[in-house]
Short mmCIF file of C-alpha atoms in Angstrom, two decimals:
data_model
loop_
_atom_site.label_atom_id
_atom_site.label_comp_id
_atom_site.label_asym_id
_atom_site.label_seq_id
_atom_site.Cartn_x
_atom_site.Cartn_y
_atom_site.Cartn_z
CA MET A 1 118.16 9.35 138.33
CA THR A 2 116.08 9.77 135.23
CA TYR A 3 114.33 13.11 134.27
CA GLN A 4 111.60 12.79 130.93
CA THR A 5 112.53 15.98 128.91
CA GLN A 6 109.25 18.18 129.88
CA ASP A 7 109.95 16.78 133.39
CA ARG A 8 113.48 18.81 132.81
CA TYR A 9 112.30 22.05 132.12
CA LEU A 10 109.25 21.81 135.11
CA VAL A 11 112.84 21.47 137.48
CA ALA A 12 114.73 23.96 136.15
CA ALA A 13 112.18 26.31 135.83
CA GLN A 14 111.81 26.41 139.73
CA GLU A 15 114.95 27.89 139.95
CA ASP A 16 114.75 31.45 139.44
CA ARG A 17 116.37 31.11 136.00
CA CYS A 18 118.07 28.46 134.97
CA ALA A 19 120.98 29.93 132.00
CA PRO A 20 120.88 33.70 131.41
CA ARG A 21 117.88 35.06 129.18
CA THR A 22 119.66 36.56 125.89
CA LYS A 23 117.92 39.85 124.68
CA LEU A 24 118.55 39.95 120.57
CA THR A 25 116.85 39.99 117.61
CA ILE A 26 116.49 37.11 115.27
CA PRO A 27 114.28 36.59 112.11
CA GLY A 28 112.32 33.29 112.14
CA GLN A 29 108.97 30.75 111.41
CA LEU A 30 106.68 30.18 114.07
CA ARG A 31 104.18 28.12 113.35
CA ALA A 32 101.30 26.91 116.44
CA SER A 33 99.88 22.96 116.18
CA GLY A 34 97.54 22.71 113.69
CA GLY A 35 98.16 26.19 112.01
CA ARG A 36 100.76 27.44 109.50
CA ALA A 37 103.28 28.79 110.08
CA PHE A 38 104.21 32.67 109.65
CA GLN A 39 107.61 35.37 109.84
CA THR A 40 108.52 36.32 113.93
CA VAL A 41 111.12 38.08 115.51
CA VAL A 42 112.36 36.32 118.75
CA HIS A 43 113.60 39.24 121.37
CA ASP A 44 115.73 36.81 123.95
CA LEU A 45 117.05 33.58 123.69
CA SER A 46 118.07 31.16 126.32
CA ILE A 47 118.88 27.56 126.68
CA SER A 48 115.45 26.54 127.65
CA GLY A 49 112.88 28.03 126.17
CA PHE A 50 112.18 32.64 124.13
CA SER A 51 110.14 34.47 123.38
CA ALA A 52 108.69 35.85 120.23
CA ALA A 53 106.17 38.06 118.71
CA ALA A 54 103.59 36.96 117.84
CA LEU A 55 100.34 38.74 116.77
CA ASN A 56 97.12 36.12 116.69
CA ARG A 57 96.34 34.95 120.02
CA MET A 58 98.43 31.50 121.49
CA HIS A 59 96.91 29.36 124.47
CA GLU A 60 99.21 28.49 126.97
CA GLY A 61 100.19 24.77 126.83
CA GLN A 62 99.66 24.92 122.68
CA MET A 63 103.03 23.75 120.68
CA CYS A 64 104.40 25.53 118.70
CA TRP A 65 107.98 25.32 116.10
CA LEU A 66 110.47 27.06 116.00
CA THR A 67 112.68 27.51 113.35
CA LEU A 68 115.35 29.90 113.16
CA PRO A 69 118.28 30.52 110.07
CA GLY A 70 120.58 27.96 108.97
CA LEU A 71 118.94 25.35 112.28
CA GLU A 72 116.23 22.74 112.34
CA SER A 73 112.55 23.06 113.24
CA LEU A 74 112.43 23.24 117.82
CA GLN A 75 109.70 21.69 119.36
CA ALA A 76 107.94 24.38 122.50
CA GLN A 77 105.34 24.78 124.65
CA VAL A 78 103.97 28.11 124.93
CA VAL A 79 104.00 29.03 129.09
CA TRP A 80 102.41 32.81 128.11
CA TRP A 81 101.46 35.08 125.63
CA GLU A 82 99.78 38.76 126.01
CA ASN A 83 99.96 42.42 123.59
CA CYS A 84 101.14 40.42 120.73
CA MET A 85 104.34 39.09 123.15
CA VAL A 86 104.20 34.47 123.31
CA GLY A 87 106.64 32.78 125.53
CA CYS A 88 107.96 29.47 124.98
CA ALA A 89 109.21 27.05 126.22
CA PHE A 90 111.37 24.18 125.02
CA ASN A 91 110.44 20.75 125.28
CA GLU A 92 113.84 19.97 125.01
CA LEU A 93 116.75 21.78 126.21
CA LEU A 94 118.95 23.76 123.44
CA SER A 95 122.48 22.18 124.13
CA PRO A 96 124.72 24.96 124.89
CA ILE A 97 127.37 24.69 122.18
CA VAL A 98 124.32 25.05 119.83
CA HIS A 99 122.88 28.46 121.70
CA ASP A 100 126.17 29.94 121.87
CA ASN A 101 126.59 29.80 118.70
CA ILE A 102 123.59 31.71 117.64
CA ILE A 103 124.36 34.33 120.50
CA GLY A 104 127.83 34.75 118.71
CA ARG A 105 126.07 34.81 115.49
CA TYR A 106 122.83 38.03 115.95
CA THR A 107 125.47 40.07 119.15
CA GLY A 108 128.21 38.92 117.71
CA ALA A 109 129.76 38.13 121.39
CA GLY A 110 129.90 34.59 121.62
CA ASN A 111 129.86 33.68 125.57
CA TYR A 112 132.03 31.02 125.82
CA ARG A 113 132.51 28.70 128.63
CA SER A 114 135.40 26.97 130.19
CA TYR A 115 135.30 23.57 131.03
#
């Protein structure tokens, strides 16, 4: 069975968590659809999404793009916004290799998987 990108996230989100969420601090840029990019700090990351600082209100379902140092922009959709924090789901699940690379870079302890 083939899933559309958004369907894969919806299926994964029905489980407790499709991947562990790692608490960290990564400087980045966030840009909402139709808006200008602003500086942010990512506070947690998983292969399916992230939470980050967002002073301006963002609305559920709004498209946005997260840019982390050394990576191309990652398209995501706002799932929630509360008290200047936004939670977003990536449109394409983040590659576990890219995820582990980021975690290793910003925590000093990468998650090593045995395949």
